[in-house]
Amino acid sequence: MEPSTPVPPRVRADSPNPITDLHRYREHHGRATADPDGFWLAETRLHVAWQTLPTVGLQGSFHDIAEGPLSWFADGTLNVTESCLDRHLEDRGDKVAILWEGDGGEVVRLTYRALHEQVCRAASALRDLGLRKGERAIIYMGMVPEAAIAMLACARIGAIHSVVFGGFSAEALRDRIRDCGAEILITQDQALRGGKTIPLKQTADAACEGESHIKKVLVLQRTGVKVGWTPGRDVWWHDVVPTADRDHEAVPCDAEHPLFVLYTSGSTGKPKGLVHTCGGYLTWAQYTHRTVFDLREEDVYACVADVGWITGHTYIVYGPLANGATTLMFESTPTYPDAGRYWDMVERHKITILYTAPTAIRALAAQGDAFVTQYDRSSLRVLGTVGEPINPDAWRWYFDVVGEGRCTIVDTWWQTETGGICISPIAPATPTRAGSATLPLPGILPALRTPEGRVVYGPGQGLLCIEQPWPGQARTVWGDHERFVGTYFGMFPGVYFTGDGCRRDTDGYYWITGRVDDVLNVAGHRMGTAEFESALVSADQVAEAAVVGYPHPIKGQGVYAYVVLQPGAPATDDLDAQLNACCRAAIGAHARIDRVQLVPGLPKTRSGKVMRRILRKIAEGQGDQLGDVSTLADPSVVDAIRAGWVDE
Ligand code: PRX
């Protein structure tokens, strides 16, 4: 192991949110735009526990991104766990770091001191299992404290974690293990969620079958069910972690050392492993968490996402812990045992900040107000939403019913790629409007462009781009920088293209309209149409398939599949179930098709390209507004699809 430089972590993370009104917001935004290096160096030197303080800010630009990843704070060294743990020990050792609520309502409180100890022991155990700086470990777990402990333990070693959401299938897990070349897999016997068990170890075993790099599987016992066991490879968490060395010095890492790889879906091909690096990511995570939510020392902060997604990384683990906050980890669902679960937790834990998704808000609103109003919500101060556009009705219900008209709603727009929040109200400063993510955070320069690349000035609609680098953004795609450049900078050279459409109003407020590419956002889960299509054509009876999204009242988007059967293949009664089984096997349990329509063919141009625009319109119930279809090779296909063609 490399020796740790003996500079003690000395920065306290207790400065309050500096942005308290709109005037200050504008002043900060102006400074971060005019002098990004000066602004972010000052921010990071004050709020991140560096071992060697950085003296340089940004190196590289969006214009020369093809030459290599850009960097922030390149001459600094740090270990992110010192910001998240060690520096809090003196003043916050007895403060609750992780407040865990289990599926059945059991509660565990881990203080900063206890969390520090557990992370050190887990890091020692992982080191003893052979994990080294720069190597990858896959974390395939449910919402247990050990998931956060495993992430931080990897970070303490300088190893790179890749958390795979527990809903993903063996095939999806195998793809991710292979892509990042992981040798260690951390999982649990079963996860618990909403009263159901999820057989994580069984799925992990299936993912490791055949040719696999995985040398060790570290298994947490959650339910105690009997699981398959491969001697020599499998190791129980309880056999090695509690007895591993209590001291584990944090391994120094360069600012641009990768902290994690997180896979996310795009328009084409397999999911991409986005790489986030230590210095810039942590700077962004703590800054945005502290300012947007207006964090205070006594807050009980609850982000009810899953650590398998970027929201869990940045706003359950890294941002809150870097800020010395009490962060809730929630194992269950909003409707278990009933639709009062969140509000019951708010009352019992006196939660002050709640961060959830529009899908959950819509689902709960549909259950009626009584589930909410029977609990005391007077502790709440800030209510966050993320993951998809929030419709004004859901926003108002959140504001009026949940927040009793007292709380600030922060509608936070961002992406796996951006590392943290980019467009959002800052709780005390920004006047809010139902359905708008409002204004860009300091350091974020959004621009709307036409498909031809023309910049839209003032009020208008366009493709959402960001014009200037910021510290928290992903640096590259694991093992494929060319793909990173092509995906995000190919559309408009020199500018980051988000994949979202957006409107800007006369006050400069941003209203995200949703994805403009072939990415679906179903109940806040991001999935590629291409992933569904490749799963569908793997079914023997399917010749071709095209998948599009359509508006869904609760999930935001539903999944609509147009399927062409092989000649002579029968449309059996259980076809939908069979097709869904293919998607579940290829992607995971969260990949469900809502509607299947059998069609005689897909609308294609003469060069063979599927015209998705037409399929989207028909799925949205606007089949009578298709516009020009004269470029189709066979326009009669459209009439058959519109007529709801089914060949029995
Ligand atoms: O379409 C946008 C939508 O979610 C996409 C990013 O998904 P993912 O990488 O999974 O990250 C989700 C959590 C940050 C975006 O391209 N999205 C996210 N937040 C919002 C949103 N759409 C509208 N309003 C939001 N607040």
XYZ file of C-alpha atoms and ligand atoms in Angstrom:
674
model
C 0.000 0.000 0.000
C 1.237 3.509 -0.733
C 2.084 5.581 2.315
C -0.391 8.274 3.161
C 1.033 11.816 3.262
C 0.893 12.943 6.886
C -1.235 16.023 6.346
C -4.212 15.806 8.703
C -7.644 16.503 7.277
C -8.261 19.865 8.792
C -11.213 21.469 7.097
C -14.514 21.526 8.918
C -17.555 21.268 6.720
C -19.763 23.581 8.675
C -20.075 26.718 6.606
C -23.677 27.526 5.982
C -25.133 27.974 2.556
C -23.692 31.241 1.228
C -26.542 31.803 -1.226
C -29.376 33.229 0.803
C -31.152 35.455 -1.701
C -31.523 36.044 -5.412
C -29.013 38.883 -5.395
C -26.322 36.628 -3.890
C -27.257 33.873 -6.343
C -26.656 36.219 -9.276
C -23.407 37.434 -7.770
C -22.129 33.857 -7.276
C -23.261 32.786 -10.735
C -21.514 35.786 -12.243
C -18.262 35.073 -10.419
C -18.264 31.356 -11.296
C -18.814 32.287 -14.956
C -16.189 35.015 -15.129
C -13.503 33.170 -13.144
C -14.307 29.451 -12.873
C -10.799 28.541 -11.726
C -10.739 31.099 -8.935
C -14.297 30.330 -7.842
C -13.950 26.537 -7.676
C -10.426 26.508 -6.266
C -11.598 28.690 -3.391
C -14.661 26.468 -2.900
C -12.767 23.186 -2.914
C -9.874 24.388 -0.761
C -12.357 25.487 1.873
C -14.788 22.571 1.846
C -12.856 19.468 0.793
C -10.192 17.846 2.993
C -7.290 17.719 0.539
C -4.021 16.064 1.472
C -2.207 18.304 -1.000
C -4.129 21.461 -1.787
C -4.661 22.010 -5.512
C -3.351 25.153 -7.166
C -4.754 24.627 -10.665
C -8.398 24.675 -11.699
C -9.620 23.528 -15.096
C -7.270 22.071 -17.661
C -8.629 21.292 -21.121
C -11.842 22.455 -22.717
C -14.915 21.135 -24.517
C -13.238 22.127 -27.779
C -10.272 19.807 -27.322
C -12.148 17.048 -25.457
C -11.341 14.585 -28.268
C -7.686 14.819 -27.272
C -8.409 13.493 -23.785
C -10.507 14.012 -20.657
C -10.464 17.430 -19.073
C -9.269 17.823 -15.496
C -9.948 19.905 -12.413
C -7.556 20.514 -9.509
C -5.010 18.217 -11.182
C -2.126 18.860 -8.777
C -4.166 18.148 -5.637
C -4.281 14.821 -3.800
C -6.995 13.566 -1.483
C -8.934 10.594 -0.299
C -12.650 11.345 -0.391
C -13.297 9.312 2.770
C -11.301 11.835 4.802
C -13.791 14.499 3.749
C -16.716 12.171 4.432
C -15.512 10.633 7.711
C -12.183 11.476 9.361
C -12.610 15.224 9.501
C -15.947 14.880 11.289
C -14.613 12.704 14.099
C -13.538 15.536 16.336
C -16.746 17.576 16.310
C -19.329 15.158 14.995
C -18.092 11.795 16.223
C -21.331 11.132 18.085
C -23.600 12.648 15.459
C -25.668 10.167 13.462
C -24.155 9.817 9.995
C -26.398 7.091 8.563
C -29.930 6.688 9.843
C -31.139 3.432 8.356
C -34.757 2.372 8.195
C -35.261 -1.241 7.159
C -38.092 -2.699 5.164
C -39.999 -3.831 8.261
C -39.429 -0.569 10.127
C -36.306 -1.529 12.082
C -33.948 1.415 12.651
C -30.146 1.523 12.909
C -28.223 4.686 13.772
C -24.556 4.759 12.786
C -22.608 7.671 14.218
C -19.709 9.196 12.312
C -17.373 7.363 14.692
C -19.077 4.013 14.104
C -19.237 4.550 10.351
C -15.564 5.474 10.258
C -14.704 2.276 12.116
C -16.838 0.099 9.861
C -15.442 1.665 6.695
C -11.876 1.164 7.930
C -12.559 -2.479 8.788
C -14.274 -3.090 5.447
C -11.367 -1.423 3.632
C -8.922 -3.672 5.509
C -11.024 -6.728 4.647
C -11.167 -5.790 0.970
C -7.440 -5.186 0.944
C -6.951 -8.625 2.520
C -9.120 -10.091 -0.246
C -6.720 -8.574 -2.765
C -8.382 -5.319 -3.812
C -5.826 -2.648 -4.713
C -5.823 0.996 -5.730
C -7.215 1.484 -9.231
C -8.862 -1.962 -9.370
C -12.635 -2.262 -9.747
C -15.172 -3.749 -7.356
C -18.814 -4.300 -8.260
C -21.365 -3.596 -5.522
C -24.667 -5.403 -6.116
C -26.693 -4.805 -2.977
C -29.969 -3.539 -1.623
C -30.438 -0.481 0.542
C -28.458 -1.597 3.574
C -25.854 0.533 5.398
C -23.209 -1.924 4.200
C -23.795 -0.731 0.623
C -22.575 2.752 1.612
C -19.845 1.188 3.766
C -18.674 -0.870 0.773
C -18.575 2.213 -1.469
C -16.564 4.172 1.074
C -14.281 1.205 1.803
C -13.394 0.979 -1.890
C -12.772 4.722 -1.950
C -10.523 4.470 1.114
C -8.306 1.991 -0.746
C -8.398 4.057 -3.924
C -10.249 1.200 -5.620
C -12.992 2.115 -8.100
C -16.509 1.004 -7.252
C -19.272 0.292 -9.689
C -22.633 -0.053 -8.006
C -25.169 -2.060 -9.990
C -28.805 -1.498 -9.015
C -30.226 -4.634 -7.353
C -33.047 -4.833 -9.917
C -30.664 -5.627 -12.772
C -30.599 -9.153 -14.183
C -27.689 -11.597 -14.239
C -27.037 -10.760 -17.886
C -26.909 -7.006 -17.202
C -24.673 -7.588 -14.171
C -22.356 -9.844 -16.196
C -22.010 -7.167 -18.906
C -20.994 -4.605 -16.300
C -18.536 -6.933 -14.537
C -16.865 -7.646 -17.862
C -16.860 -4.109 -19.142
C -15.062 -2.701 -16.121
C -12.931 -5.807 -15.496
C -13.958 -6.169 -11.845
C -12.352 -8.926 -9.780
C -14.333 -8.430 -6.594
C -18.092 -8.525 -6.226
C -19.838 -7.390 -3.052
C -23.408 -8.587 -2.603
C -25.846 -9.978 -0.052
C -27.859 -13.161 0.332
C -31.137 -11.425 -0.434
C -32.412 -7.876 -0.503
C -35.709 -6.940 1.115
C -38.024 -4.449 -0.483
C -41.695 -3.854 0.072
C -42.111 -7.178 1.881
C -40.536 -9.109 -0.977
C -37.161 -10.764 -1.184
C -34.792 -10.240 -4.099
C -32.316 -13.112 -4.620
C -29.159 -11.063 -5.128
C -26.646 -13.844 -4.400
C -28.406 -16.217 -6.754
C -28.365 -13.610 -9.526
C -24.736 -12.765 -8.757
C -23.832 -16.459 -9.039
C -25.539 -16.654 -12.423
C -23.679 -13.532 -13.557
C -20.347 -15.130 -12.598
C -21.031 -18.405 -14.390
C -18.750 -19.301 -17.267
C -15.835 -17.066 -18.017
C -15.651 -14.477 -15.252
C -12.924 -12.272 -13.858
C -14.476 -12.372 -10.409
C -12.029 -13.877 -7.916
C -13.830 -13.078 -4.659
C -17.474 -12.562 -3.732
C -18.047 -10.840 -0.386
C -21.540 -11.671 0.864
C -23.523 -9.810 3.510
C -26.140 -11.824 5.363
C -29.393 -9.886 5.320
C -32.199 -12.446 5.529
C -30.277 -15.597 6.483
C -31.697 -17.684 3.638
C -29.534 -20.570 2.471
C -27.561 -19.550 -0.606
C -25.322 -21.300 -3.115
C -21.671 -21.184 -2.128
C -18.463 -21.451 -4.102
C -15.673 -22.348 -1.646
C -12.508 -20.353 -2.154
C -14.389 -17.618 -3.945
C -17.244 -16.717 -1.610
C -16.620 -15.048 1.735
C -19.156 -13.970 4.353
C -19.011 -10.303 5.337
C -19.501 -11.273 9.002
C -16.520 -13.625 8.861
C -14.009 -11.071 7.655
C -15.138 -7.465 8.172
C -15.690 -7.264 11.960
C -12.280 -8.824 12.662
C -10.328 -6.929 9.985
C -7.868 -4.234 11.011
C -9.573 -1.268 12.700
C -7.035 1.149 11.264
C -6.880 1.735 7.588
C -5.050 4.797 6.479
C -6.745 6.537 3.599
C -4.776 5.974 0.397
C -3.860 9.274 -1.290
C -5.333 9.703 -4.745
C -4.776 12.279 -7.450
C -7.720 14.598 -7.976
C -8.439 12.896 -11.292
C -8.197 9.347 -9.942
C -11.517 7.596 -10.746
C -13.811 7.307 -7.731
C -16.478 5.249 -9.441
C -17.867 3.969 -12.706
C -21.636 4.074 -13.026
C -23.401 2.506 -15.982
C -26.229 4.338 -17.658
C -28.332 3.859 -20.758
C -27.986 5.844 -23.931
C -29.611 5.931 -27.352
C -27.582 3.112 -28.796
C -25.751 -0.017 -27.808
C -24.933 -1.290 -24.342
C -24.956 0.997 -21.299
C -21.910 3.200 -20.882
C -19.714 3.219 -17.775
C -19.441 6.878 -16.866
C -16.309 7.720 -14.922
C -16.413 10.219 -12.066
C -13.168 11.318 -10.453
C -12.350 12.113 -6.834
C -11.639 15.836 -6.572
C -14.119 17.462 -8.926
C -16.969 15.086 -8.111
C -16.681 15.566 -4.351
C -16.410 19.329 -4.753
C -19.642 19.347 -6.746
C -21.444 16.849 -4.520
C -20.866 18.761 -1.283
C -21.406 22.203 -2.838
C -24.711 21.384 -4.517
C -26.008 19.431 -1.519
C -25.207 22.230 0.894
C -26.573 25.062 -1.230
C -29.610 23.615 -3.022
C -31.108 22.075 0.132
C -29.868 24.905 2.361
C -28.323 22.352 4.699
C -28.139 23.078 8.429
C -26.251 21.263 11.150
C -29.353 19.867 12.859
C -31.041 18.658 9.665
C -32.331 15.130 9.267
C -31.919 14.686 5.557
C -33.695 11.904 3.643
C -33.066 11.055 0.012
C -35.227 8.013 -0.707
C -33.438 6.973 -3.894
C -31.410 3.778 -4.330
C -27.603 3.771 -4.175
C -27.672 1.921 -7.491
C -28.383 5.200 -9.273
C -26.425 8.449 -9.373
C -28.894 10.138 -6.994
C -27.948 7.618 -4.319
C -24.225 8.135 -4.932
C -24.266 11.920 -4.766
C -27.163 12.685 -2.445
C -27.321 9.716 -0.058
C -23.618 9.012 0.337
C -20.980 11.466 -0.877
C -22.664 14.900 -0.674
C -24.343 14.503 2.734
C -21.396 12.740 4.389
C -18.924 15.316 3.055
C -21.173 17.919 4.669
C -21.339 16.076 8.000
C -25.098 15.599 7.663
C -27.383 12.907 9.040
C -28.424 10.997 5.922
C -31.272 8.490 5.856
C -31.030 5.219 3.959
C -34.406 3.669 3.267
C -34.722 0.005 2.372
C -38.408 -0.090 1.513
C -40.892 1.483 -0.887
C -43.230 4.485 -0.544
C -46.278 2.230 -0.390
C -45.167 -0.468 2.055
C -46.956 -1.324 4.263
C -49.179 1.499 2.985
C -49.032 4.851 1.234
C -48.302 6.613 4.533
C -44.770 5.217 4.846
C -42.827 8.393 3.935
C -44.939 10.600 6.204
C -44.753 8.127 9.048
C -40.957 8.285 8.701
C -41.048 12.073 8.558
C -42.939 12.134 11.873
C -40.812 9.487 13.626
C -37.400 10.757 12.494
C -38.351 14.456 12.328
C -37.068 14.637 8.772
C -36.360 18.213 7.674
C -35.399 17.661 4.026
C -37.043 15.029 1.822
C -35.797 14.250 -1.690
C -37.863 11.956 -3.932
C -39.085 11.494 -7.513
C -42.180 12.698 -9.386
C -43.302 9.096 -9.934
C -43.523 8.518 -6.196
C -45.289 11.847 -5.698
C -47.892 11.034 -8.367
C -48.429 7.519 -7.036
C -48.921 8.810 -3.490
C -51.162 11.701 -4.545
C -53.420 9.136 -6.235
C -53.903 7.368 -2.875
C -55.559 10.377 -1.260
C -54.488 13.033 1.225
C -55.444 11.141 4.389
C -52.286 8.995 4.195
C -50.308 12.217 4.452
C -52.327 14.381 6.803
C -52.560 11.785 9.596
C -48.832 12.310 10.292
C -47.051 15.324 11.730
C -44.953 16.915 8.987
C -44.071 20.098 10.830
C -40.343 19.199 10.789
C -40.176 19.444 6.973
C -38.496 22.504 5.493
C -37.280 21.599 1.985
C -38.859 19.128 -0.452
C -36.814 17.954 -3.411
C -37.726 16.194 -6.626
C -35.526 14.617 -9.290
C -35.405 12.216 -12.184
C -38.141 13.333 -14.547
C -40.208 16.370 -15.350
C -42.700 17.054 -12.573
C -46.132 18.024 -13.826
C -47.610 21.152 -12.185
C -50.427 19.157 -10.514
C -47.979 16.850 -8.761
C -45.798 19.829 -7.819
C -48.783 21.592 -6.237
C -49.832 18.499 -4.307
C -46.292 18.179 -2.972
C -46.286 21.864 -2.031
C -49.829 22.196 -0.640
C -50.567 18.818 0.901
C -47.171 17.421 1.886
C -45.476 20.734 2.670
C -48.578 22.507 3.946
C -47.587 25.480 1.783
C -44.595 26.129 4.094
C -41.776 24.239 2.427
C -39.621 25.148 -0.533
C -39.835 22.753 -3.463
C -36.526 22.220 -5.224
C -37.059 20.640 -8.647
C -33.516 19.534 -9.402
C -32.459 18.798 -12.973
C -29.327 16.770 -13.557
C -28.029 13.477 -14.953
C -25.661 10.586 -14.255
C -23.254 12.440 -16.517
C -23.406 15.731 -14.638
C -22.443 14.181 -11.269
C -24.770 16.447 -9.344
C -27.523 19.031 -9.600
C -27.113 21.599 -12.398
C -30.414 23.459 -12.763
C -32.477 23.928 -9.611
C -33.795 26.433 -7.141
C -31.460 27.162 -4.237
C -33.886 26.723 -1.378
C -33.821 30.131 0.309
C -32.893 32.161 -2.752
C -34.868 31.241 -5.841
C -38.582 31.980 -6.266
C -40.133 28.719 -7.475
C -42.734 27.908 -10.123
C -44.687 24.683 -10.400
C -42.974 22.516 -13.025
C -39.818 24.554 -13.549
C -36.291 23.577 -12.501
C -35.797 27.382 -12.443
C -32.194 28.626 -12.789
C -28.715 27.184 -13.398
C -26.412 26.763 -10.395
C -23.195 28.783 -10.295
C -20.777 27.270 -12.795
C -23.501 26.025 -15.127
C -23.986 27.836 -18.423
C -26.968 26.293 -20.189
C -27.799 27.079 -23.795
C -30.713 26.086 -25.985
C -29.912 25.159 -29.552
C -31.877 24.289 -32.614
C -31.171 20.866 -34.174
C -29.035 22.742 -36.711
C -26.917 24.164 -33.898
C -28.203 27.740 -33.848
C -28.292 29.227 -30.336
C -31.759 30.275 -29.141
C -31.516 33.552 -27.234
C -34.100 34.773 -24.750
C -37.380 32.933 -24.332
C -37.780 29.908 -26.576
C -37.449 26.173 -26.912
C -34.533 24.001 -27.939
C -32.083 21.250 -27.169
C -30.497 21.692 -23.760
C -26.725 22.070 -23.877
C -24.111 23.217 -21.381
C -21.389 25.458 -22.734
C -18.681 25.447 -20.088
C -17.065 22.634 -18.036
C -17.902 22.277 -14.321
C -16.025 20.230 -11.699
C -18.635 17.496 -11.154
C -19.096 16.246 -14.686
C -18.159 12.744 -15.850
C -14.735 12.704 -17.443
C -15.081 9.851 -19.889
C -16.700 6.497 -20.627
C -14.770 3.642 -19.062
C -12.434 2.263 -21.723
C -13.974 4.260 -24.566
C -13.222 7.972 -24.612
C -14.211 8.149 -28.267
C -17.725 7.048 -27.352
C -17.860 9.743 -24.678
C -16.839 12.410 -27.170
C -19.196 11.139 -29.862
C -22.205 10.831 -27.550
C -21.997 14.163 -25.777
C -19.961 16.416 -28.068
C -20.768 14.910 -31.475
C -24.020 16.809 -31.972
C -22.584 20.281 -31.327
C -18.773 20.340 -31.291
C -17.379 22.225 -28.302
C -20.650 22.013 -26.347
C -22.039 19.335 -24.000
C -25.402 18.051 -25.289
C -27.642 16.668 -22.549
C -30.179 14.716 -24.635
C -33.027 16.757 -23.115
C -35.422 19.241 -24.652
C -36.115 22.433 -22.750
C -38.039 25.691 -22.796
C -36.846 28.997 -21.356
C -39.392 31.604 -20.325
C -39.193 35.380 -20.302
C -37.591 35.370 -16.837
C -34.863 32.969 -17.917
C -36.447 30.041 -16.058
C -35.811 26.567 -17.493
C -38.635 24.050 -18.050
C -37.294 20.612 -18.981
C -39.571 18.867 -21.460
C -37.918 15.411 -21.449
C -35.557 13.361 -23.563
C -35.326 14.080 -27.254
C -33.293 10.958 -28.010
C -34.031 7.242 -27.743
C -33.645 7.144 -23.982
C -36.733 6.232 -21.953
C -37.424 7.562 -18.501
C -39.885 5.159 -16.918
C -40.730 5.856 -13.280
C -37.423 7.713 -13.088
C -35.527 4.663 -14.395
C -33.394 5.426 -17.385
C -33.427 2.755 -20.092
C -32.520 2.675 -23.770
C -35.045 1.702 -26.427
C -32.172 -0.202 -28.060
C -31.813 -2.384 -24.936
C -35.501 -3.341 -25.091
C -35.319 -3.992 -28.824
C -32.333 -6.284 -28.552
C -34.087 -8.174 -25.723
C -37.255 -8.572 -27.840
C -35.518 -9.854 -30.965
C -33.823 -12.480 -28.805
C -37.246 -14.183 -28.559
C -37.538 -16.950 -31.163
C -40.892 -15.776 -32.463
C -39.875 -12.130 -32.975
C -38.508 -10.937 -36.319
C -38.261 -7.211 -35.603
C -39.192 -4.815 -32.836
C -39.256 -1.086 -32.214
C -39.822 0.448 -28.788
C -40.906 3.986 -27.954
C -42.157 5.829 -24.894
C -45.622 7.280 -24.430
C -47.089 9.513 -21.710
C -48.095 7.558 -18.612
C -50.084 9.205 -15.806
C -48.020 7.770 -12.932
C -44.740 6.557 -14.419
C -44.182 9.633 -16.598
C -43.442 7.387 -19.543
C -44.718 3.949 -20.409
C -43.018 1.468 -22.742
C -44.739 0.735 -26.053
C -43.400 -2.118 -28.197
C -44.218 -2.649 -31.864
C -43.439 -6.256 -32.676
C -43.195 -8.061 -36.012
C -43.490 -11.828 -35.565
C -41.502 -14.343 -37.593
C -43.501 -15.681 -40.563
C -45.856 -18.369 -39.264
C -45.144 -17.668 -35.585
C -48.439 -17.705 -33.659
C -49.592 -14.783 -31.509
C -50.189 -16.873 -28.399
C -52.108 -15.634 -25.359
C -48.980 -15.552 -23.275
C -46.966 -13.571 -25.827
C -46.873 -10.435 -23.668
C -45.631 -12.455 -20.713
C -42.983 -14.139 -22.850
C -41.764 -10.851 -24.258
C -41.634 -9.321 -20.799
C -39.656 -12.329 -19.571
C -37.066 -11.618 -22.292
C -36.746 -7.998 -21.141
C -36.524 -9.061 -17.502
C -33.725 -11.503 -18.367
C -31.762 -9.058 -20.502
C -32.223 -5.911 -18.432
C -33.965 -6.503 -15.111
C -37.200 -6.551 -13.175
C -37.745 -2.821 -13.713
C -37.840 -3.264 -17.507
C -41.526 -3.913 -18.165
C -43.344 -3.339 -21.415
C -46.727 -1.706 -20.856
C -48.189 -2.269 -24.299
C -47.350 -4.683 -27.093
C -48.757 -4.126 -30.568
C -48.250 -6.731 -33.251
C -47.625 -5.100 -36.613
C -47.083 -6.445 -40.136
C -43.906 -4.388 -40.554
C -42.130 -1.298 -39.234
C -42.326 2.045 -41.016
C -38.939 2.398 -42.690
C -37.346 4.841 -45.044
C -36.113 3.525 -48.368
C -32.673 3.243 -46.823
C -34.104 0.961 -44.122
C -34.148 3.342 -41.141
C -37.105 2.911 -38.774
C -39.061 6.180 -38.560
C -39.553 6.371 -34.819
C -41.231 9.729 -35.058
C -44.229 7.975 -36.609
C -44.265 5.213 -34.021
C -44.058 7.753 -31.193
C -47.010 9.700 -32.568
C -49.149 6.591 -32.882
C -48.218 5.461 -29.349
C -49.171 8.912 -28.073
C -52.592 8.565 -29.716
C -51.785 11.145 -32.383
C -51.785 8.796 -35.339
C -53.821 11.317 -37.306
C -51.008 13.917 -37.101
C -48.148 12.097 -38.737
C -47.033 14.778 -41.146
C -45.068 13.766 -44.189
C -44.807 9.993 -44.641
C -43.889 10.078 -48.312
C -40.280 9.042 -47.650
C -41.444 5.657 -46.380
C -40.589 2.594 -48.395
C -44.102 1.207 -47.811
C -46.615 3.798 -46.529
C -49.354 1.141 -46.248
C -47.590 -0.198 -43.128
C -48.582 3.000 -41.339
C -52.266 2.501 -42.128
C -52.106 -1.040 -40.778
C -50.406 0.123 -37.566
C -52.858 2.983 -37.119
C -55.737 0.607 -37.572
C -54.335 -1.486 -34.704
C -53.356 -4.366 -36.978
C -53.326 -7.751 -35.315
C -52.855 -10.920 -37.313
C -54.219 -13.774 -35.262
O -34.341 13.587 -18.860
C -33.707 14.092 -17.718
C -34.313 13.451 -16.490
O -33.491 12.354 -16.157
C -32.409 12.256 -17.095
C -31.178 11.773 -16.407
O -31.396 10.486 -15.910
P -30.322 9.794 -14.988
O -28.980 9.895 -15.608
O -30.838 8.446 -14.671
O -30.295 10.686 -13.680
C -31.458 10.825 -12.944
C -31.164 11.498 -11.640
C -30.375 12.733 -11.742
C -32.271 13.643 -17.651
O -31.614 13.650 -18.896
N -34.380 14.378 -15.354
C -33.632 14.360 -14.240
N -34.050 15.319 -13.384
C -35.058 15.978 -13.983
C -35.262 15.391 -15.242
N -36.200 15.850 -16.093
C -36.934 16.900 -15.703
N -36.807 17.517 -14.506
C -35.886 17.093 -13.609
N -35.784 17.684 -12.431
